[in-house]
Tab-separated table of N, CA and C in Angstrom:
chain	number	residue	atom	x	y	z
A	15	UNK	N	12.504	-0.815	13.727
A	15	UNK	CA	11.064	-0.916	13.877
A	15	UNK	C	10.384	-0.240	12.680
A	16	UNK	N	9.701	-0.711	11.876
A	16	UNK	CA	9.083	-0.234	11.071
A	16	UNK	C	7.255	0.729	11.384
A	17	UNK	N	7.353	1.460	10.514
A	17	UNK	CA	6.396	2.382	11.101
A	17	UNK	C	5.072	2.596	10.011
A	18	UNK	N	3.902	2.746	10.377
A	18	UNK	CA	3.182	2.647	10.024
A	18	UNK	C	2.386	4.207	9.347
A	19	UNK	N	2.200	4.426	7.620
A	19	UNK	CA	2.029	5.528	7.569
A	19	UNK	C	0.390	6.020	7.041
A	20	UNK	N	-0.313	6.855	7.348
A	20	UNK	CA	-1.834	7.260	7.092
A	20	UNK	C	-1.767	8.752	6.647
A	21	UNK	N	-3.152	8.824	6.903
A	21	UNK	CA	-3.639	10.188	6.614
A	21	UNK	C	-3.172	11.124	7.637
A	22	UNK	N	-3.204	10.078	8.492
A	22	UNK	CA	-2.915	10.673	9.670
A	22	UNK	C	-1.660	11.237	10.329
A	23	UNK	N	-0.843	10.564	9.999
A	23	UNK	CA	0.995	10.393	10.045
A	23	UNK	C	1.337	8.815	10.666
A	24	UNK	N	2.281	9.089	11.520
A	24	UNK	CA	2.885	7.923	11.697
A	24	UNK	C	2.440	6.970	12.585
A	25	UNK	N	2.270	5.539	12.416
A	25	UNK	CA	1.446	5.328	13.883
A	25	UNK	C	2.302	3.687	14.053
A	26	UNK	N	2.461	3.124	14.846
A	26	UNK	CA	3.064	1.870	15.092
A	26	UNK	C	2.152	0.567	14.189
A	27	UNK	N	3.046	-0.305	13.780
A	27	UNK	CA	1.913	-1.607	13.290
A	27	UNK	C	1.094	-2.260	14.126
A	28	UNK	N	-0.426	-2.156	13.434
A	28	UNK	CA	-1.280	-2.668	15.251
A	28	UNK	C	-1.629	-3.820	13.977
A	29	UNK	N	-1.206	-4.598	13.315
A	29	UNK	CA	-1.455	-6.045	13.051
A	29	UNK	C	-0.723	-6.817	13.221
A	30	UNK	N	-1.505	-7.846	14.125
A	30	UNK	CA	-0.582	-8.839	14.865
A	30	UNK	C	-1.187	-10.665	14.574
A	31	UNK	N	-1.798	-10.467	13.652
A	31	UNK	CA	-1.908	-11.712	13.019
A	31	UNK	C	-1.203	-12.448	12.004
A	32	UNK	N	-0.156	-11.497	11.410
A	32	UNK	CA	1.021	-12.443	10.848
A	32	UNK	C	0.827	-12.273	9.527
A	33	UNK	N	1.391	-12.663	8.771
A	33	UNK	CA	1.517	-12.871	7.030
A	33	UNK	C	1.823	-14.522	6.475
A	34	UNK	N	1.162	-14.825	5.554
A	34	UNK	CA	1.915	-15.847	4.872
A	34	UNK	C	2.101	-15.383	3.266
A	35	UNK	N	2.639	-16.336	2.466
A	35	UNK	CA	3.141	-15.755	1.540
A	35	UNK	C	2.036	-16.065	0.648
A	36	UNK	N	1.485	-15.627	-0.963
A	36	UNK	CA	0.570	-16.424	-1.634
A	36	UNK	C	0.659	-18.107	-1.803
A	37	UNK	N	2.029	-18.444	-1.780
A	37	UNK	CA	1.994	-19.426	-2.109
A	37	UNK	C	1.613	-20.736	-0.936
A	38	UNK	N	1.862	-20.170	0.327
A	38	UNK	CA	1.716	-20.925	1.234
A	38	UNK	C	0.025	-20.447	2.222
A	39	UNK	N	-0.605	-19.826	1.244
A	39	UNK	CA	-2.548	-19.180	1.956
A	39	UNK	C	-2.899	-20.619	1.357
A	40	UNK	N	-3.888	-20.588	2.174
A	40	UNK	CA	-4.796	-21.524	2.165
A	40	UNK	C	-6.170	-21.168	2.242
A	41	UNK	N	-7.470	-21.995	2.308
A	41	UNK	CA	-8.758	-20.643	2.242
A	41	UNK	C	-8.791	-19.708	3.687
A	42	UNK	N	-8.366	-19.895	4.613
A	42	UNK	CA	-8.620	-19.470	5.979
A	42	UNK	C	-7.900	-18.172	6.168
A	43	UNK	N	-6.860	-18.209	5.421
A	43	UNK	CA	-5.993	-17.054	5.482
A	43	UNK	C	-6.171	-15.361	5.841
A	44	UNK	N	-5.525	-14.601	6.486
A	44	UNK	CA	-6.017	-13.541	7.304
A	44	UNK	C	-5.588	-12.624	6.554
A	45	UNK	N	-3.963	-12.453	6.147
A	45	UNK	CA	-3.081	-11.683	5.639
A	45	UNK	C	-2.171	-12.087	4.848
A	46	UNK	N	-1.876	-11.709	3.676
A	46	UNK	CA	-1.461	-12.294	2.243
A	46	UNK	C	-0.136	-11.639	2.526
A	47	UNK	N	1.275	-11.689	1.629
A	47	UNK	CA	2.256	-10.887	1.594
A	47	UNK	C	2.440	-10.910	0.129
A	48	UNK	N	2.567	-10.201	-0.345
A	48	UNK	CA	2.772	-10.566	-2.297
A	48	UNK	C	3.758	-9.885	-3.001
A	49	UNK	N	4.652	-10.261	-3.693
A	49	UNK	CA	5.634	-9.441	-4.117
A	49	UNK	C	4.917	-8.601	-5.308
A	50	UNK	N	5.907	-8.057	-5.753
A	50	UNK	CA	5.435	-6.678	-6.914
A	50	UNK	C	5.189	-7.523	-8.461
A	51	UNK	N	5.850	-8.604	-8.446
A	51	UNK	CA	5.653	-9.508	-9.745
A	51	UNK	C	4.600	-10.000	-9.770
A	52	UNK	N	3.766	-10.314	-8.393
A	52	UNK	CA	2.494	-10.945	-8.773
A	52	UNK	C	1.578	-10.980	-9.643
A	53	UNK	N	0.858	-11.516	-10.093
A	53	UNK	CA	-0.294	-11.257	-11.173
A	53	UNK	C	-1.520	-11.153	-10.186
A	54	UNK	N	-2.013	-9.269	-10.743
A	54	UNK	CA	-3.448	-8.812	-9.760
A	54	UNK	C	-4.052	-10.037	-10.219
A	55	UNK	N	-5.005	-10.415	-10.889
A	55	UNK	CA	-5.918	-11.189	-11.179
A	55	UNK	C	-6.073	-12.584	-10.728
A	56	UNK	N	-4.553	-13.149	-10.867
A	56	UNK	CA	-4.641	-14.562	-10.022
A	56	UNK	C	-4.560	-14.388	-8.419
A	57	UNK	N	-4.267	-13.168	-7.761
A	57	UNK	CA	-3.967	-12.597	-6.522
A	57	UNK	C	-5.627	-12.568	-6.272
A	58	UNK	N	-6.602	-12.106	-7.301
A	58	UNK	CA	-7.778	-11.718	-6.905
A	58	UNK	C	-8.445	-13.015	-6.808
A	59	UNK	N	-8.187	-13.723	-7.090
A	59	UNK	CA	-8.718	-15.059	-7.365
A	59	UNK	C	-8.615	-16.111	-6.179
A	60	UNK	N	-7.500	-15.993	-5.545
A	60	UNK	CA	-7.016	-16.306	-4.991
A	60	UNK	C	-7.433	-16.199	-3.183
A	61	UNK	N	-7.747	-15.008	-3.564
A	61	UNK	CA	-7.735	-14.032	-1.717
A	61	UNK	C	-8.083	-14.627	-0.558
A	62	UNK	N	-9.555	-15.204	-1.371
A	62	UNK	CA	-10.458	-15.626	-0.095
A	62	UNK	C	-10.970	-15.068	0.996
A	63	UNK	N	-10.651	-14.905	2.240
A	63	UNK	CA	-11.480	-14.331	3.022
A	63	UNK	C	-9.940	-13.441	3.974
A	64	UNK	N	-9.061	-13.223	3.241
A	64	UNK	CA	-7.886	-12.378	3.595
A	64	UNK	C	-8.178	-10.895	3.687
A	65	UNK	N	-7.960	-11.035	4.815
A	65	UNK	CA	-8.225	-9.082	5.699
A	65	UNK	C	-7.546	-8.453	5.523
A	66	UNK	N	-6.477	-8.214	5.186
A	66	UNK	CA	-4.985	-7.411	4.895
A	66	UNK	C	-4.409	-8.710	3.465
A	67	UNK	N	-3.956	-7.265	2.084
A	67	UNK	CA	-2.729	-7.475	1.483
A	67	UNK	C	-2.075	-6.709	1.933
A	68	UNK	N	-0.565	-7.385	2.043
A	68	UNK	CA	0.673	-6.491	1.928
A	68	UNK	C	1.544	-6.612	0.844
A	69	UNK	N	1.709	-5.852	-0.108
A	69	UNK	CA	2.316	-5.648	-1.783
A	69	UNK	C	3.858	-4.970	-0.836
A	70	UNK	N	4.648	-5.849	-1.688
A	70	UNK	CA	6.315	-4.990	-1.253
A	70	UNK	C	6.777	-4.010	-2.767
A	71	UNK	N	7.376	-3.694	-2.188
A	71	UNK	CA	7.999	-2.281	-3.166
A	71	UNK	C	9.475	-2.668	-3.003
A	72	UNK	N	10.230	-3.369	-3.645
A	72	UNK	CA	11.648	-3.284	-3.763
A	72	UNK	C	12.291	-2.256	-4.423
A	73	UNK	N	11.730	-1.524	-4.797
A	73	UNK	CA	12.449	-0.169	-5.089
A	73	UNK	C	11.581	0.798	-5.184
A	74	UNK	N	11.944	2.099	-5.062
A	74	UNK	CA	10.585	3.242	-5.263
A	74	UNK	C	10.619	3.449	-6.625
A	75	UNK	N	11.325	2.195	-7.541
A	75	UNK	CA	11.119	2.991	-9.099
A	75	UNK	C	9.966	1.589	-9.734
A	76	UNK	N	10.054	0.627	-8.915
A	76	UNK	CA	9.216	-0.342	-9.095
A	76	UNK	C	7.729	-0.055	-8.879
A	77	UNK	N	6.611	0.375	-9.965
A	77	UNK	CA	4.983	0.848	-9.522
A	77	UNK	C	4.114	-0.316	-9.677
A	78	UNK	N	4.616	-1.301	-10.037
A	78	UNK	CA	3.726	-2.797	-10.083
A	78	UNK	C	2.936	-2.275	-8.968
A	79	UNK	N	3.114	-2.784	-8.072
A	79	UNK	CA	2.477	-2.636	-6.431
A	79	UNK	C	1.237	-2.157	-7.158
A	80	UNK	N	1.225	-0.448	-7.315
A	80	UNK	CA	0.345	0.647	-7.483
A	80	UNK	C	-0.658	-0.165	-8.369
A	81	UNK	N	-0.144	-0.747	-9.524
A	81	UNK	CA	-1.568	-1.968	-10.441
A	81	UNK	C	-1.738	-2.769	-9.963
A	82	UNK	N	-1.464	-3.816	-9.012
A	82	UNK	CA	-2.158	-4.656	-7.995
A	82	UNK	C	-2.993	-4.147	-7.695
A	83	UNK	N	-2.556	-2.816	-6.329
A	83	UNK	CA	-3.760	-2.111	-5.693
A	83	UNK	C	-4.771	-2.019	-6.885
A	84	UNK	N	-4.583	-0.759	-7.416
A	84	UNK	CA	-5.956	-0.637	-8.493
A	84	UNK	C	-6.459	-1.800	-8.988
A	85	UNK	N	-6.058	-2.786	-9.324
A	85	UNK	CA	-6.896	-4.158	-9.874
A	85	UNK	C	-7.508	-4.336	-8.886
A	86	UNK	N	-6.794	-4.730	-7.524
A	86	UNK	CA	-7.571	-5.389	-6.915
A	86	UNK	C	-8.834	-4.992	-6.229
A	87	UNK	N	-8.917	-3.032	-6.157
A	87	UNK	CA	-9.818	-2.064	-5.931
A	87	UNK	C	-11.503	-2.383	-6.993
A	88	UNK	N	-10.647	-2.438	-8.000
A	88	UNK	CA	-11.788	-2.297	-9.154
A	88	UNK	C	-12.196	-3.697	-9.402
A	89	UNK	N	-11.886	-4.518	-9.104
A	89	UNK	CA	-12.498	-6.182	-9.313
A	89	UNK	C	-13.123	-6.385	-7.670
A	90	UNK	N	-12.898	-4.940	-6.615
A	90	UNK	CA	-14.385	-5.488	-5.646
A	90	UNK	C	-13.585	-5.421	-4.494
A	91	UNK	N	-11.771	-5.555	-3.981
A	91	UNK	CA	-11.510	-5.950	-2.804
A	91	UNK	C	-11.655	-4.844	-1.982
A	92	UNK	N	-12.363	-5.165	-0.881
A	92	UNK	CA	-13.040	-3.559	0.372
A	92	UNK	C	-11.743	-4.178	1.672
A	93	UNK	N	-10.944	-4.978	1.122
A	93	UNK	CA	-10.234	-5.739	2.618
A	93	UNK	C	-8.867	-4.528	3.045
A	94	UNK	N	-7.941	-4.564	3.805
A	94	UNK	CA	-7.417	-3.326	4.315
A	94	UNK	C	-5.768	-3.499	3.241
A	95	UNK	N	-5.385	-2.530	1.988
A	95	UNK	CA	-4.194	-2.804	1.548
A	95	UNK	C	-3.354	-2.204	2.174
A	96	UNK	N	-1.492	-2.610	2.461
A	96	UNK	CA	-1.013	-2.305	2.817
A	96	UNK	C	0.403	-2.146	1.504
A	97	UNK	N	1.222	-0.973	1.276
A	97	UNK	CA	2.578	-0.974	0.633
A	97	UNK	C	3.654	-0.886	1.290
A	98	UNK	N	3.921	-1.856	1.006
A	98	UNK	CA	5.421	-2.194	2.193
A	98	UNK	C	6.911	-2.031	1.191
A	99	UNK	N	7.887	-1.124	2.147
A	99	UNK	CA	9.427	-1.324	1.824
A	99	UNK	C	9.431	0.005	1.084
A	100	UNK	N	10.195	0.626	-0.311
A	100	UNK	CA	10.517	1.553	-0.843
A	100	UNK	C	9.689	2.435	-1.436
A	101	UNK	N	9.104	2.894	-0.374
A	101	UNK	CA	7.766	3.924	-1.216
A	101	UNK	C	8.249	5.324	-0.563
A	102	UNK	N	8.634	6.244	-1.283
A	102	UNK	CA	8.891	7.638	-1.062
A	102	UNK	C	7.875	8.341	-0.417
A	103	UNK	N	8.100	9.314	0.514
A	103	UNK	CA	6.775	10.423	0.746
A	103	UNK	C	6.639	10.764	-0.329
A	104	UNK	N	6.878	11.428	-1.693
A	104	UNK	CA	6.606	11.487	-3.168
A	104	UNK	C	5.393	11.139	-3.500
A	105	UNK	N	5.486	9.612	-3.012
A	105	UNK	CA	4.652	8.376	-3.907
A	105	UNK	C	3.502	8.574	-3.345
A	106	UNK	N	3.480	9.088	-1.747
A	106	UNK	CA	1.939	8.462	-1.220
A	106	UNK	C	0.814	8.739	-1.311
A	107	UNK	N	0.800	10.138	-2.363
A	107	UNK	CA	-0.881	10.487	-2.965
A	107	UNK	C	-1.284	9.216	-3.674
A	108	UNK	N	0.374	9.201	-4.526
A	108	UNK	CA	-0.155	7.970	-5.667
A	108	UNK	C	-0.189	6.444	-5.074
A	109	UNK	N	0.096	5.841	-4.193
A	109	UNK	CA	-0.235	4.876	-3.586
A	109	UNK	C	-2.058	4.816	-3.275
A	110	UNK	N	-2.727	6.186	-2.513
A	110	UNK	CA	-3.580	6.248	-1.997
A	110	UNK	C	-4.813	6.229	-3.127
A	111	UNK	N	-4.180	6.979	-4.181
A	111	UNK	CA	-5.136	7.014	-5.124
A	111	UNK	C	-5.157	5.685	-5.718
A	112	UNK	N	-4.454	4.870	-5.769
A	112	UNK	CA	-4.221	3.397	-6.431
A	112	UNK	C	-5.125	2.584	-5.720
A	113	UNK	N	-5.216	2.700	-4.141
A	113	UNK	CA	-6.008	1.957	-3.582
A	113	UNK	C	-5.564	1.777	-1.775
A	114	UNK	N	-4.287	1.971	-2.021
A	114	UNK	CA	-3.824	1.908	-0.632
A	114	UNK	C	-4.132	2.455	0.194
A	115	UNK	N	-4.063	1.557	1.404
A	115	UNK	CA	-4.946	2.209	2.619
A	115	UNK	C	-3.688	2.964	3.719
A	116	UNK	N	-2.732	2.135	3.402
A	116	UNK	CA	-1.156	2.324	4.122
A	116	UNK	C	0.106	2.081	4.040
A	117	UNK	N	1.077	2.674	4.123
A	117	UNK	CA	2.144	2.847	3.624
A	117	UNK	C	2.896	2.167	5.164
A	118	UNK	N	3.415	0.828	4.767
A	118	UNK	CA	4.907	0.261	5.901
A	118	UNK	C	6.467	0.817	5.234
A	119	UNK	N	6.965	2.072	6.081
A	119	UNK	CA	8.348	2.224	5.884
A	119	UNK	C	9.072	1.691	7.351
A	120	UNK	N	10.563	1.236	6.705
A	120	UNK	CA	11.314	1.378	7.959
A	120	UNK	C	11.500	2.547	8.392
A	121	UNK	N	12.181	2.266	9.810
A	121	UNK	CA	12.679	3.049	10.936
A	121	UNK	C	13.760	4.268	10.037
A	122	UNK	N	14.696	3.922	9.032
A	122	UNK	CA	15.664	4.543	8.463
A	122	UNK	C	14.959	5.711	7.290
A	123	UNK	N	14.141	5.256	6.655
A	123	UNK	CA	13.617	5.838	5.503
A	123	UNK	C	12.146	6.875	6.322
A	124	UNK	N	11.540	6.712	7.409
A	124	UNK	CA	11.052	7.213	8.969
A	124	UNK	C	12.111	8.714	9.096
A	125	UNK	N	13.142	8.412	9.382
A	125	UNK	CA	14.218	9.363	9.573
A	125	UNK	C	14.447	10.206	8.559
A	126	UNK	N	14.637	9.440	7.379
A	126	UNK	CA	15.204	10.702	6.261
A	126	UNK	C	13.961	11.115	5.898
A	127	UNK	N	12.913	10.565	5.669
A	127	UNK	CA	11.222	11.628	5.556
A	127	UNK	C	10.855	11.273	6.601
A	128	UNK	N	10.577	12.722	7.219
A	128	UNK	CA	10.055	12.666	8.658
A	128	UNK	C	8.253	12.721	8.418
A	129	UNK	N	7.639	12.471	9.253
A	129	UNK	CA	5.779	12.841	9.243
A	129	UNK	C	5.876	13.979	8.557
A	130	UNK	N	6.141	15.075	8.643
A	130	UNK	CA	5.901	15.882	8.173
A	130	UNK	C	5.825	16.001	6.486
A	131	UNK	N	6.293	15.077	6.372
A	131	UNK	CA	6.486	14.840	4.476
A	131	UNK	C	5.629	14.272	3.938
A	132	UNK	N	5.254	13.497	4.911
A	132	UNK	CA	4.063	12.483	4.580
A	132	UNK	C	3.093	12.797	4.762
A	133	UNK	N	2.602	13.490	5.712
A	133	UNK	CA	1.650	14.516	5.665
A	133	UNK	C	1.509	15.569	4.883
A	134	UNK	N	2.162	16.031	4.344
A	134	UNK	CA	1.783	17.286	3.088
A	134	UNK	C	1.543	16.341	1.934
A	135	UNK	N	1.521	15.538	1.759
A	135	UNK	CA	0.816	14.764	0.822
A	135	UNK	C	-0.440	13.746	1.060
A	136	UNK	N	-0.812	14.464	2.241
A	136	UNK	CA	-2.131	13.323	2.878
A	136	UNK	C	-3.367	13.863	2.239
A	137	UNK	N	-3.270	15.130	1.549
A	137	UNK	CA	-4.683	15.360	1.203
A	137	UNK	C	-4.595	15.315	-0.024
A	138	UNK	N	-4.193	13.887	-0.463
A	138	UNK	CA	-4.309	13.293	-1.584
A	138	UNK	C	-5.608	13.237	-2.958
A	139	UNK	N	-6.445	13.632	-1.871
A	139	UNK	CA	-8.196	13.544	-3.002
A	139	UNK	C	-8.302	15.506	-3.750
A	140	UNK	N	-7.328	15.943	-2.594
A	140	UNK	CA	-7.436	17.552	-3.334
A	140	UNK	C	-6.583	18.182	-3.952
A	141	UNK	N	-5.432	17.080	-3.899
A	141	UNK	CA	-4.358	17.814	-5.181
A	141	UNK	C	-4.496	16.658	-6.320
A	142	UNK	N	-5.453	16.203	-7.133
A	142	UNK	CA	-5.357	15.141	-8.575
A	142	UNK	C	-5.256	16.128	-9.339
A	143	UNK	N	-4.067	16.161	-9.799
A	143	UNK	CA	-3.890	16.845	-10.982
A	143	UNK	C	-5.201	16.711	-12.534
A	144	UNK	N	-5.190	15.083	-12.650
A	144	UNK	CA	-5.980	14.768	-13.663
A	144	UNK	C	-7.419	15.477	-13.410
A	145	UNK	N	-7.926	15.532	-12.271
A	145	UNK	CA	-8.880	16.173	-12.107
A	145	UNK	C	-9.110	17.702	-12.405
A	146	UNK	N	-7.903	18.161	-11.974
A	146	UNK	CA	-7.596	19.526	-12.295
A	146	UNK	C	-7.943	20.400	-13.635
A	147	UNK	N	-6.853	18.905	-14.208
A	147	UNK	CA	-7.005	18.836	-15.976
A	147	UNK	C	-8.627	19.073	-16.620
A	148	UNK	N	-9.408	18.212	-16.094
A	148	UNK	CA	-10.704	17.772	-16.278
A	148	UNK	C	-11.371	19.512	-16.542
A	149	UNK	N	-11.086	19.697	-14.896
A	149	UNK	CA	-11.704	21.375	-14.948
A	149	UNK	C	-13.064	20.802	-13.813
């Protein structure tokens, strides 16, 4: 069962309207699924009236995902993003700061970072280093 991760910690997937892939949306489409190769821009182009992306992460060394999100943040999308598959508790300031609204891990990777990991990195807006930098 895969688990659903926030600010909050862990919470079950409450979307139950499904995914299709980019290639198979049409304008009506609810929820996109997009791999990490995608191109943000034709993705943005594309969207339409889609309520949820879900960007996959095939590896946690793969950060494509993370420039989707931000493109698709800064060209206007307010719709709900989701990062699905190999995203470390590590990653999830930097997911959040990219644009992401939520992090999908499995049940296994759930186990070896428990909430608690994921939560010490939830107050993502007060540890930016770059900001730090800034002064």
């Amino acid at each position: 069962m895969n688990v659903i991760v926030t600010d909050e910690g862990f919470s079950p997937d409450d979307w139950t309207d499904g995914f299709v892939t980019l290639d198979d949306a049409a304008n009506d489409v609810v929820a996109l699924d997009v791999s990490s190769d995608t191109d943000p821009d034709e993705l943005f182009d594309r969207l339409g009236s889609a309520r949820l992306v879900r960007v996959d992460f095939p590896s946690f060394a793969d950060g494509r995902g993370f420039t989707i999100a931000r493109t698709l943040r800064l060209k206007g999308y307010t719709g709900r993003l989701r990062a699905k598959g190999h995203v470390l508790a590590d990653q999830y300031a930097m997911a959040r700061r990219s644009g992401f609204d939520e992090v999908e891990i499995n049940g296994d990777l759930a186990d070896r970072q428990p909430e608690d990991q994921w939560l010490s990195r939830a107050n993502w807006k007060e540890n930016n280093y770059q900001a730090r930098l800034r002064g």
